[in-house]
mmCIF file as gemmi writes it, N, C-alpha and C atoms, coordinates in Angstrom:
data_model
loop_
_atom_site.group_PDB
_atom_site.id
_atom_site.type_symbol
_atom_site.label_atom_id
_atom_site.label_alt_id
_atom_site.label_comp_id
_atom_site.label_asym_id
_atom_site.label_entity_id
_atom_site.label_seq_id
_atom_site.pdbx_PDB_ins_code
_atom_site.Cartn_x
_atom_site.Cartn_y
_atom_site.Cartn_z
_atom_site.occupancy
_atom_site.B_iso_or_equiv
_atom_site.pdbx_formal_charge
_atom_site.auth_seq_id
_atom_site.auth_asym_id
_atom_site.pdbx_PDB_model_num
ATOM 1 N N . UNK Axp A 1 ? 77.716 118.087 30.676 1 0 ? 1 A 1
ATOM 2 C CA . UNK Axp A 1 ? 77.765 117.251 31.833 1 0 ? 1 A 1
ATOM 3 C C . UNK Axp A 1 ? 77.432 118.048 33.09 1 0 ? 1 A 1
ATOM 4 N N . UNK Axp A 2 ? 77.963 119.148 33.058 1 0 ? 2 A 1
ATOM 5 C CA . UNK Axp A 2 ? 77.502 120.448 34.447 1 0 ? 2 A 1
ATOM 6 C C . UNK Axp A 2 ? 76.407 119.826 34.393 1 0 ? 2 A 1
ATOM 7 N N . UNK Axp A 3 ? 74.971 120.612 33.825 1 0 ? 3 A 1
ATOM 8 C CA . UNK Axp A 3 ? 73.92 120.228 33.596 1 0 ? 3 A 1
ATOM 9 C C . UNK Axp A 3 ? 72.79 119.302 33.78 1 0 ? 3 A 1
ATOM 10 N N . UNK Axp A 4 ? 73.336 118.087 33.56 1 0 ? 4 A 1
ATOM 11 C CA . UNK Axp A 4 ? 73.178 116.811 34.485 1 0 ? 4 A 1
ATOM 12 C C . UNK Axp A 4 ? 73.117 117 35.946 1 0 ? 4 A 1
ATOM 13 N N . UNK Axp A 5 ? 74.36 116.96 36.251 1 0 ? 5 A 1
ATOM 14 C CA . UNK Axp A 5 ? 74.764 117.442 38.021 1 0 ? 5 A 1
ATOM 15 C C . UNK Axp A 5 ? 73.76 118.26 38.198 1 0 ? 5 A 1
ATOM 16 N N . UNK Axp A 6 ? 73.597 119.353 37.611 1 0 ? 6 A 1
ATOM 17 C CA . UNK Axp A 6 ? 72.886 120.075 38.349 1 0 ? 6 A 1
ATOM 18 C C . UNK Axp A 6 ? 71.188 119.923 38.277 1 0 ? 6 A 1
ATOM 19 N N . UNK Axp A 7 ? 71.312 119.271 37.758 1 0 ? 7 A 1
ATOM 20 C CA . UNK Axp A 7 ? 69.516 118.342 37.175 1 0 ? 7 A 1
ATOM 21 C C . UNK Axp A 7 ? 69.467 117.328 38.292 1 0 ? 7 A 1
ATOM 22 N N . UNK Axp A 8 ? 70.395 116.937 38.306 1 0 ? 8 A 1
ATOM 23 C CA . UNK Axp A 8 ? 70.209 115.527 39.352 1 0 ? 8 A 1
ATOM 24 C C . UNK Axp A 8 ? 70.087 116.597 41.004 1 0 ? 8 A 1
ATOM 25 N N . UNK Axp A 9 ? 70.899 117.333 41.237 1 0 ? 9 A 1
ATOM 26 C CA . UNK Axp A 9 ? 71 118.281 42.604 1 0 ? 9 A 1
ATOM 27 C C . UNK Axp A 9 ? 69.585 118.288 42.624 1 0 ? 9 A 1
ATOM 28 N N . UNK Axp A 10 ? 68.867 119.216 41.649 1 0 ? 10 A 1
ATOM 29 C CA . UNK Axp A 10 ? 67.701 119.712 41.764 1 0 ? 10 A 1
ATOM 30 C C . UNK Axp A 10 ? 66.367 118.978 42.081 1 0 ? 10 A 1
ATOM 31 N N . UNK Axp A 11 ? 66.679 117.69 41.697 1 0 ? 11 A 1
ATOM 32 C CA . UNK Axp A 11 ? 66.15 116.854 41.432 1 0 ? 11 A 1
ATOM 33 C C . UNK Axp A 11 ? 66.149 116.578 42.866 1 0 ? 11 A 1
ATOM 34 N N . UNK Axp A 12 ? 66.94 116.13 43.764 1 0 ? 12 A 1
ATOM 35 C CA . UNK Axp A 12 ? 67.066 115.317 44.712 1 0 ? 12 A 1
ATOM 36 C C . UNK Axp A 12 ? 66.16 116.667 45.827 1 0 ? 12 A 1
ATOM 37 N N . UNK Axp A 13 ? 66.764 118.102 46.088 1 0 ? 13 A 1
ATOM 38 C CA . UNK Axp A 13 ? 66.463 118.918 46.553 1 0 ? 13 A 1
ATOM 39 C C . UNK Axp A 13 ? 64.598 118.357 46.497 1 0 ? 13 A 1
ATOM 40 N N . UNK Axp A 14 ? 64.245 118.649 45.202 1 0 ? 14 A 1
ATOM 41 C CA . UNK Axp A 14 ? 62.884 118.237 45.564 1 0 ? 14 A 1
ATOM 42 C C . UNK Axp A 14 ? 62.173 117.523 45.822 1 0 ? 14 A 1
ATOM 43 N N . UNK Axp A 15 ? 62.982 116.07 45.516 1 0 ? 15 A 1
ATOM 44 C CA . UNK Axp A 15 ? 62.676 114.754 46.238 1 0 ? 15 A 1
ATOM 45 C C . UNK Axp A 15 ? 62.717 114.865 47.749 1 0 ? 15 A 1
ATOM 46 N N . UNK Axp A 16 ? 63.898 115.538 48.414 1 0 ? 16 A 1
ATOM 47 C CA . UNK Axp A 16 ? 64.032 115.916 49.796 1 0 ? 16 A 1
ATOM 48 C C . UNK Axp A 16 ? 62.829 116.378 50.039 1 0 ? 16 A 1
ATOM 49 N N . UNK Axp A 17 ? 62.24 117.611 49.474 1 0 ? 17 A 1
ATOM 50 C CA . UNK Axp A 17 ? 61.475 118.499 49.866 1 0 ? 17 A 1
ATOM 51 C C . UNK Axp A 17 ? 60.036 118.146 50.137 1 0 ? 17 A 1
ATOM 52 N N . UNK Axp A 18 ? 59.635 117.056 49.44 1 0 ? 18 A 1
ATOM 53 C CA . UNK Axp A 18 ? 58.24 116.019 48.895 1 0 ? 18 A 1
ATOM 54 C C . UNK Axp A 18 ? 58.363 115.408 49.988 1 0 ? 18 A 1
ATOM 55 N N . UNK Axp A 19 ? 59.438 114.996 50.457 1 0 ? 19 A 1
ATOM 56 C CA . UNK Axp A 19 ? 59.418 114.01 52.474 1 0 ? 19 A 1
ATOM 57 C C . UNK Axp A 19 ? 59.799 114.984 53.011 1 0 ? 19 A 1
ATOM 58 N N . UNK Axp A 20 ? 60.38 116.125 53.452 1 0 ? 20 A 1
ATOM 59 C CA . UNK Axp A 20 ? 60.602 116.307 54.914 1 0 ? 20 A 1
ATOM 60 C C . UNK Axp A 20 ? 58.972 117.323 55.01 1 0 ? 20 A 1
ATOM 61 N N . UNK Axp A 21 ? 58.522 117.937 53.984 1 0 ? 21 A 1
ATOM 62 C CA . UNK Axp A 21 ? 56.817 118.533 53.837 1 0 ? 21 A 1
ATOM 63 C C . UNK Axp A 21 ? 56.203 117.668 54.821 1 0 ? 21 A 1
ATOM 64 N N . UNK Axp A 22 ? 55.333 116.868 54.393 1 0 ? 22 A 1
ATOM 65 C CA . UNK Axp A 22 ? 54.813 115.881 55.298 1 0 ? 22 A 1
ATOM 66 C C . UNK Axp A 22 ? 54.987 115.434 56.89 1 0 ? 22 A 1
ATOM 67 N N . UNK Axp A 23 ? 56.136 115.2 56.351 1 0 ? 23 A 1
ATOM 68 C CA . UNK Axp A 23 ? 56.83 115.212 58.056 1 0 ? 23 A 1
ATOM 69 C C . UNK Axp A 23 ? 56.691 116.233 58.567 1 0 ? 23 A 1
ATOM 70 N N . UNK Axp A 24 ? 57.392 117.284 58.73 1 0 ? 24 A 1
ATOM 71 C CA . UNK Axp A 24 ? 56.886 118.704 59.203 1 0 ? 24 A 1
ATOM 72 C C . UNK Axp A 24 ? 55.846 119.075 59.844 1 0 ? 24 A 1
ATOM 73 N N . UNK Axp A 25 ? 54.696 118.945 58.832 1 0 ? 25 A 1
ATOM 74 C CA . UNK Axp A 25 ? 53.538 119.112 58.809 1 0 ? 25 A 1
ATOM 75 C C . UNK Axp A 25 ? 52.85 117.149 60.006 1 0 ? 25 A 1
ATOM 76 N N . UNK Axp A 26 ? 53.301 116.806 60.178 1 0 ? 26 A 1
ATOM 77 C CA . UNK Axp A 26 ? 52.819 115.719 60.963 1 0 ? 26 A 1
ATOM 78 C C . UNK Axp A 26 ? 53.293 115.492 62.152 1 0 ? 26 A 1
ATOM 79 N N . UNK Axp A 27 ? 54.428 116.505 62.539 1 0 ? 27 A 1
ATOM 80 C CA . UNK Axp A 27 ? 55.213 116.334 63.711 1 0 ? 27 A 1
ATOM 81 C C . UNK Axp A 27 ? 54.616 117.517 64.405 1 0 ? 27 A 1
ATOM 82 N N . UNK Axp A 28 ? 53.992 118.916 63.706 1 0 ? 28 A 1
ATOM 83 C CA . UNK Axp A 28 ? 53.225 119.882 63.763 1 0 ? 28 A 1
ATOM 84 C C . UNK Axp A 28 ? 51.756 119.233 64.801 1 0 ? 28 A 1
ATOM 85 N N . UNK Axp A 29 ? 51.362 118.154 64.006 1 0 ? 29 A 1
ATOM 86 C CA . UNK Axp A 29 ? 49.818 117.821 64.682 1 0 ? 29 A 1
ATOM 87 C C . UNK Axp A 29 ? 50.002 116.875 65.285 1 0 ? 29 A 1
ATOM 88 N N . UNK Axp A 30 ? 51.044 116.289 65.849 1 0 ? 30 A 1
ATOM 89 C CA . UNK Axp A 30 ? 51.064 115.301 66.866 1 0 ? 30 A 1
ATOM 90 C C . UNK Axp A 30 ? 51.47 115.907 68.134 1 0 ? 30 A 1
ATOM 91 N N . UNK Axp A 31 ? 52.285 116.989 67.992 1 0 ? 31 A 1
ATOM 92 C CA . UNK Axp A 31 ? 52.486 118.245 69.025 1 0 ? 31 A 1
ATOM 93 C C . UNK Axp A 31 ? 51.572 118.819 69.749 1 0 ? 31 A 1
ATOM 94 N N . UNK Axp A 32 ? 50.372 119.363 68.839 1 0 ? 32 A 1
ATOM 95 C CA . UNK Axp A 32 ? 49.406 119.944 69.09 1 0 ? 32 A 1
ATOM 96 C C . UNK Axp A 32 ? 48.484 118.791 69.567 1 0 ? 32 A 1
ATOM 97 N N . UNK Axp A 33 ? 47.823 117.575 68.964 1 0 ? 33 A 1
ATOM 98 C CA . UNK Axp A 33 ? 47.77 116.575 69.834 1 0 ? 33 A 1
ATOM 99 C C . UNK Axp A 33 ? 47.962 115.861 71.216 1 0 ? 33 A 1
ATOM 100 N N . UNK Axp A 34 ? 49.6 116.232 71.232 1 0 ? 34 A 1
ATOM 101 C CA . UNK Axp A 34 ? 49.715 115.929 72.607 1 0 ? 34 A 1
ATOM 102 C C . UNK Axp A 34 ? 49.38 117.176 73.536 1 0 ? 34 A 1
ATOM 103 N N . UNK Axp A 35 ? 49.461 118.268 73.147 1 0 ? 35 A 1
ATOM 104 C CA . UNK Axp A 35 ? 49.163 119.229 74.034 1 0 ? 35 A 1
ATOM 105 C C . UNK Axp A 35 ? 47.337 118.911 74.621 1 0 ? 35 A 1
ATOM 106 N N . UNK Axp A 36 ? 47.025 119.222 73.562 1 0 ? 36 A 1
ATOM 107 C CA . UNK Axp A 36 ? 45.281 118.556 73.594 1 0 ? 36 A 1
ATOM 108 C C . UNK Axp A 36 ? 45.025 117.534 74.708 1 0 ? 36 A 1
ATOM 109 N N . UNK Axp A 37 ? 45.923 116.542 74.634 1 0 ? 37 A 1
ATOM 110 C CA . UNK Axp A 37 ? 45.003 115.253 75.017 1 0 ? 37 A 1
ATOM 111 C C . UNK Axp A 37 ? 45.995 115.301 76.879 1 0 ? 37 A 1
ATOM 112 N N . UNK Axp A 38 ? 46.881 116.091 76.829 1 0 ? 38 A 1
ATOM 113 C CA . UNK Axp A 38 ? 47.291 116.774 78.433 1 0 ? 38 A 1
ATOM 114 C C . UNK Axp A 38 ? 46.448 117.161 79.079 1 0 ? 38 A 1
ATOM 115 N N . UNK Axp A 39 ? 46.022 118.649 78.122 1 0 ? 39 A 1
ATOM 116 C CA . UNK Axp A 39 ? 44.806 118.94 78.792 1 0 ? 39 A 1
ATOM 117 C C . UNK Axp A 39 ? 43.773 118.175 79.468 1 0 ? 39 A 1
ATOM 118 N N . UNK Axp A 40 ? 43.16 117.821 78.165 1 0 ? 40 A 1
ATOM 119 C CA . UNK Axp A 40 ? 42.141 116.862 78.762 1 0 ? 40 A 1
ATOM 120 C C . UNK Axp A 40 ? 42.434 115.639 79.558 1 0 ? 40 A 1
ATOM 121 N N . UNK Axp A 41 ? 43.054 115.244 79.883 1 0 ? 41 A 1
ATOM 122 C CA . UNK Axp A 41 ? 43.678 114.576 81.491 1 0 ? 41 A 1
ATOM 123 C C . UNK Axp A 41 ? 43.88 115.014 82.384 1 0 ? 41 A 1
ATOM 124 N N . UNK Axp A 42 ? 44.186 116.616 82.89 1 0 ? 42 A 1
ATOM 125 C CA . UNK Axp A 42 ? 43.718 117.401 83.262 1 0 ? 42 A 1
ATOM 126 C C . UNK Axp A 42 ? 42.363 117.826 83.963 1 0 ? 42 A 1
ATOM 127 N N . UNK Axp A 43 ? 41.548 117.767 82.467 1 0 ? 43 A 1
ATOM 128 C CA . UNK Axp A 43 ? 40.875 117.905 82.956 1 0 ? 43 A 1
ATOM 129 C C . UNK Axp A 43 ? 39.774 116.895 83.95 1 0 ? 43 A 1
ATOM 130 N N . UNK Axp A 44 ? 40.001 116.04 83.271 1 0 ? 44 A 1
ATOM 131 C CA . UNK Axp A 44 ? 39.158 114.937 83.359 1 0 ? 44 A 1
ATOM 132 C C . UNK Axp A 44 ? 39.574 114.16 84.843 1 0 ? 44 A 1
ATOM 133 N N . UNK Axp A 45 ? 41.074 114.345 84.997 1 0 ? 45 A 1
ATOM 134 C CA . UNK Axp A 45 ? 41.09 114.381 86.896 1 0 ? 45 A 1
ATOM 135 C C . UNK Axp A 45 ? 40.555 115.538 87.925 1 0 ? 45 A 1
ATOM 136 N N . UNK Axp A 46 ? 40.688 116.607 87.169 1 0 ? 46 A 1
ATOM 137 C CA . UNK Axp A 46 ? 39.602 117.687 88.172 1 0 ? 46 A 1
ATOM 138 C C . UNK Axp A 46 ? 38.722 117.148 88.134 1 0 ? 46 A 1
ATOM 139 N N . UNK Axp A 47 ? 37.646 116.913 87.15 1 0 ? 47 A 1
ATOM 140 C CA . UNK Axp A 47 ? 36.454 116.594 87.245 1 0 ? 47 A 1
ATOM 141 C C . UNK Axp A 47 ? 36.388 115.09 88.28 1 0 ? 47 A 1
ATOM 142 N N . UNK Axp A 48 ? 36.724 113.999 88.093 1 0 ? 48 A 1
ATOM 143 C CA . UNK Axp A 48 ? 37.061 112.981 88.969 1 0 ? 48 A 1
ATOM 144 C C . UNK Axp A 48 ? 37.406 113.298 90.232 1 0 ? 48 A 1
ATOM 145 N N . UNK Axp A 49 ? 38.066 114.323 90.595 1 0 ? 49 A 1
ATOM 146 C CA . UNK Axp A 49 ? 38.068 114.537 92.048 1 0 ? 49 A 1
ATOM 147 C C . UNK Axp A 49 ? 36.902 115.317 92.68 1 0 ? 49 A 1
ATOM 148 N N . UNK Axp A 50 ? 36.453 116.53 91.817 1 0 ? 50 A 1
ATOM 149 C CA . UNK Axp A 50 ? 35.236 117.197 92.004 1 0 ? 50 A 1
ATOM 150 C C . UNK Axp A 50 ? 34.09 116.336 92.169 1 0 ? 50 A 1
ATOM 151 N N . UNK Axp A 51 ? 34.017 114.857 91.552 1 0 ? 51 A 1
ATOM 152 C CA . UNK Axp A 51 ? 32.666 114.032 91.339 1 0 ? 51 A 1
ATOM 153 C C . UNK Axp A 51 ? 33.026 113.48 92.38 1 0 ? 51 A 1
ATOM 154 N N . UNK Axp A 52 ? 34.213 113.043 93.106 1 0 ? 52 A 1
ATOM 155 C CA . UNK Axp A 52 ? 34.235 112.266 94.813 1 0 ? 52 A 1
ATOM 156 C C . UNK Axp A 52 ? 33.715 113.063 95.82 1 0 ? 52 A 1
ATOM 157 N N . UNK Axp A 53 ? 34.436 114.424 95.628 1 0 ? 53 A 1
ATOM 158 C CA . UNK Axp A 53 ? 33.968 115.453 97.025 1 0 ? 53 A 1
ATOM 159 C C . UNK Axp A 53 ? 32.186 115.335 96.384 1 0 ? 53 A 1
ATOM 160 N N . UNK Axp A 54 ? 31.71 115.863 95.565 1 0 ? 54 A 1
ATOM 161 C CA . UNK Axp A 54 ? 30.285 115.486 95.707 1 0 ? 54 A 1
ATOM 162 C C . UNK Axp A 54 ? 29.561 114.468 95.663 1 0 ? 54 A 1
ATOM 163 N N . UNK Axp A 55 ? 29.791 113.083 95.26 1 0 ? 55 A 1
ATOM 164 C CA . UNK Axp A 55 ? 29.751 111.976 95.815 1 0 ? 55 A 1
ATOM 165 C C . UNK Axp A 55 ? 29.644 111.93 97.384 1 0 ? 55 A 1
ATOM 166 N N . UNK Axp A 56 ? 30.39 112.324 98.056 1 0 ? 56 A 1
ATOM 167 C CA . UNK Axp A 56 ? 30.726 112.663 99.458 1 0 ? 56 A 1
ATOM 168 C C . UNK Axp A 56 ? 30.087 113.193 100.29 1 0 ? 56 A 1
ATOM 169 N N . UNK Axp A 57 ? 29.848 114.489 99.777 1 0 ? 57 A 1
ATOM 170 C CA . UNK Axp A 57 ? 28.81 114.979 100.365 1 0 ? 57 A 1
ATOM 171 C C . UNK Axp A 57 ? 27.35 114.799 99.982 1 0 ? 57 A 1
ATOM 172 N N . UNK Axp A 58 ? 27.062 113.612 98.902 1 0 ? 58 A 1
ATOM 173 C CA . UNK Axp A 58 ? 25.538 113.385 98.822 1 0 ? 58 A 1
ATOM 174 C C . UNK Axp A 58 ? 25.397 112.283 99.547 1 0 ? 58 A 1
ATOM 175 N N . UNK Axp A 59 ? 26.563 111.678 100.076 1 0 ? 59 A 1
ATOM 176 C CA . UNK Axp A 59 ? 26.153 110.525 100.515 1 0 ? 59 A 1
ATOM 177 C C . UNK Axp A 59 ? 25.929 110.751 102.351 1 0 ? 59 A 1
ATOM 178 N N . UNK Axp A 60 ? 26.466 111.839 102.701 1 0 ? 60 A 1
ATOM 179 C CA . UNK Axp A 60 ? 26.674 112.23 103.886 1 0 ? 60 A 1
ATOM 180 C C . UNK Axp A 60 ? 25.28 113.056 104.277 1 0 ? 60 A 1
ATOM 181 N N . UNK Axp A 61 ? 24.624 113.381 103.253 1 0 ? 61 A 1
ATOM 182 C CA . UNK Axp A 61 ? 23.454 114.072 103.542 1 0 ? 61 A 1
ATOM 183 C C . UNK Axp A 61 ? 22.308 113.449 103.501 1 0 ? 61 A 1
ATOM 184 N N . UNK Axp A 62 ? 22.427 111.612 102.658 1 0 ? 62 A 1
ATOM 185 C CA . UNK Axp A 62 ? 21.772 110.666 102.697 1 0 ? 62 A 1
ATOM 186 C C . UNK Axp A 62 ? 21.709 110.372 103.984 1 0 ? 62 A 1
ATOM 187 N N . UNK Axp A 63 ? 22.963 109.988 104.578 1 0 ? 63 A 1
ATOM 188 C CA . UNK Axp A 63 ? 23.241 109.343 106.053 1 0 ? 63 A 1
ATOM 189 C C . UNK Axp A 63 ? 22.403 109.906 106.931 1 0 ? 63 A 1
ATOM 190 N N . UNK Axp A 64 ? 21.908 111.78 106.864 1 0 ? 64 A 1
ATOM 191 C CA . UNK Axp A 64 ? 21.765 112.357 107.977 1 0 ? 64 A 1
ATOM 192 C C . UNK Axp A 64 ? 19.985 112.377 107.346 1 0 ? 64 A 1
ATOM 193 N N . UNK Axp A 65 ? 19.667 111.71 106.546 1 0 ? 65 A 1
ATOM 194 C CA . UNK Axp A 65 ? 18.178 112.34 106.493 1 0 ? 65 A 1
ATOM 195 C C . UNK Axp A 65 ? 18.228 110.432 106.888 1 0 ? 65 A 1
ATOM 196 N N . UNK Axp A 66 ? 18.6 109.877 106.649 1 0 ? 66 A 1
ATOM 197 C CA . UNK Axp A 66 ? 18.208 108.628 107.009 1 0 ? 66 A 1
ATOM 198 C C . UNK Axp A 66 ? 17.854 108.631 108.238 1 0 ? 66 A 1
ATOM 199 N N . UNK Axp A 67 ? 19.229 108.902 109.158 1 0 ? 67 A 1
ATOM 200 C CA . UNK Axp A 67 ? 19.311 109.094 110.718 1 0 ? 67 A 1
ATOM 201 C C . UNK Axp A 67 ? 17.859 109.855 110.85 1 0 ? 67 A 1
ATOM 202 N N . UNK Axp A 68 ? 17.426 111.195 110.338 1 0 ? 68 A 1
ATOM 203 C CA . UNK Axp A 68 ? 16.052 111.614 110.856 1 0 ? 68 A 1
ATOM 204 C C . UNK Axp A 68 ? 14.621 111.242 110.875 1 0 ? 68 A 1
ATOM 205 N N . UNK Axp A 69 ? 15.247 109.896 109.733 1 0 ? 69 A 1
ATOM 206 C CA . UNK Axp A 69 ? 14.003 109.192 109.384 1 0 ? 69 A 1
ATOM 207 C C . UNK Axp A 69 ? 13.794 107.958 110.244 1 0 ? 69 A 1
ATOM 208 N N . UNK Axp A 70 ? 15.074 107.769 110.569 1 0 ? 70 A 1
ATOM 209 C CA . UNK Axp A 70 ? 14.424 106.618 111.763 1 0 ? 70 A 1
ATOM 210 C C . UNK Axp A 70 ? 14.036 107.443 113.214 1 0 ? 70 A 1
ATOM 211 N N . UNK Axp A 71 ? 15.016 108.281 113.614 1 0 ? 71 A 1
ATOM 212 C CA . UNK Axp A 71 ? 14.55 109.058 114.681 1 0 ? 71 A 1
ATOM 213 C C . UNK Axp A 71 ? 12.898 108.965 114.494 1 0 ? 71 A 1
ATOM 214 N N . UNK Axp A 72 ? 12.25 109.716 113.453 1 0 ? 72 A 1
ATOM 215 C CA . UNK Axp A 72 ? 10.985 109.886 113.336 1 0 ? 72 A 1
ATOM 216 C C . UNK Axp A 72 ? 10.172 108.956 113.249 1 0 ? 72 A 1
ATOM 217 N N . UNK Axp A 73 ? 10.103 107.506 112.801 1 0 ? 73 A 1
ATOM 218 C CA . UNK Axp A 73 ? 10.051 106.225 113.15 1 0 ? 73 A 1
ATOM 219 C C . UNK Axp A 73 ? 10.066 106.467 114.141 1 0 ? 73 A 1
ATOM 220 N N . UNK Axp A 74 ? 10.875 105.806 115.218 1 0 ? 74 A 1
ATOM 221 C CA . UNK Axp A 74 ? 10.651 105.672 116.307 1 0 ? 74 A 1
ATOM 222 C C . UNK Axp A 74 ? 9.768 106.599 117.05 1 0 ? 74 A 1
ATOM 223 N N . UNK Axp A 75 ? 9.79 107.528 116.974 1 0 ? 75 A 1
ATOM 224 C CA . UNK Axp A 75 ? 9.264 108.782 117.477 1 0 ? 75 A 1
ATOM 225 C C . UNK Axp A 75 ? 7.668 108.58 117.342 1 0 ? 75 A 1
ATOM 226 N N . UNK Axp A 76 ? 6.949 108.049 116.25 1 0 ? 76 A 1
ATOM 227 C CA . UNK Axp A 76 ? 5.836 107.702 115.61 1 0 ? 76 A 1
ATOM 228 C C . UNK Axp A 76 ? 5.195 106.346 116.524 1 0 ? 76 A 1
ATOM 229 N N . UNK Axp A 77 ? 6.391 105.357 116.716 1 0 ? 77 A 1
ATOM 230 C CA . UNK Axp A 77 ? 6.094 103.983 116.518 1 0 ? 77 A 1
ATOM 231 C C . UNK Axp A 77 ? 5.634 104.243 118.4 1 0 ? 77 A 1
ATOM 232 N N . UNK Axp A 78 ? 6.735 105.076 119.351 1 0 ? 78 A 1
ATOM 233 C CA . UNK Axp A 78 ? 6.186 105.652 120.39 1 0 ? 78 A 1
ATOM 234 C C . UNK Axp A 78 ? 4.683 105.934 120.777 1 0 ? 78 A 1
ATOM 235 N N . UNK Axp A 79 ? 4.818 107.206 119.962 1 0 ? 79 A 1
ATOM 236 C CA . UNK Axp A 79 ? 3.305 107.379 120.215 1 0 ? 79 A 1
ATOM 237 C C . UNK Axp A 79 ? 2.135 106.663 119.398 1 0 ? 79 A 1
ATOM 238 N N . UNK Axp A 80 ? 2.579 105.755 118.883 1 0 ? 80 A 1
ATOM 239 C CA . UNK Axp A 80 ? 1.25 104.976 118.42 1 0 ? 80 A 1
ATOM 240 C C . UNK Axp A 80 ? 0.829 103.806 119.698 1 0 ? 80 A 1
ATOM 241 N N . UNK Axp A 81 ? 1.776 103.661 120.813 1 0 ? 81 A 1
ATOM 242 C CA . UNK Axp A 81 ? 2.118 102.708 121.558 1 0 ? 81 A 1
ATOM 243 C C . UNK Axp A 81 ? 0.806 103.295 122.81 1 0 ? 81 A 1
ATOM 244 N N . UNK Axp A 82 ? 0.786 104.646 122.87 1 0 ? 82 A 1
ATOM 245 C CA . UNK Axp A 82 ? 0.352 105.331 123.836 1 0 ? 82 A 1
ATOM 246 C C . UNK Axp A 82 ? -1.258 105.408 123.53 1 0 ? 82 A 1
């Protein structure tokens, strides 16, 4: 009868062992997962703020060649007058 008992212990030990494996091993890559996908939110708001400031300044350098292009227009439309 020992024997039994201790068949059944053993038994269960490795039944335990067959689920908490898996688990382990899946709580392992959801960890590392979340670390991952931090990062990249991270990153991906640097980059989003980096793409406004240059957004920003292309649009500001649009503004100022525009402004020179009408200046020069006019400037043209002047002396064609003359």
């Amino acid at each position: 009868m020992e024997w039994t008992v201790v068949g059944v212990i053993i038994t269960l030990i490795g039944f335990a062992a067959s689920i908490v494996t898996p688990i382990i091993k899946l709580t392992k890559t959801i960890t590392k997962l979340t670390v991952v996908m931090d990062s990249l939110r991270e990153t991906v708001e640097a980059n989003r703020i980096d793409n406004k400031a240059s957004h920003e300044r292309i649009w500001n350098h649009n503004k100022e060649q525009d402004d020179a292009i009408g200046n020069h227009e006019t400037r043209i439309t002047v002396l064609e007058k003359r």
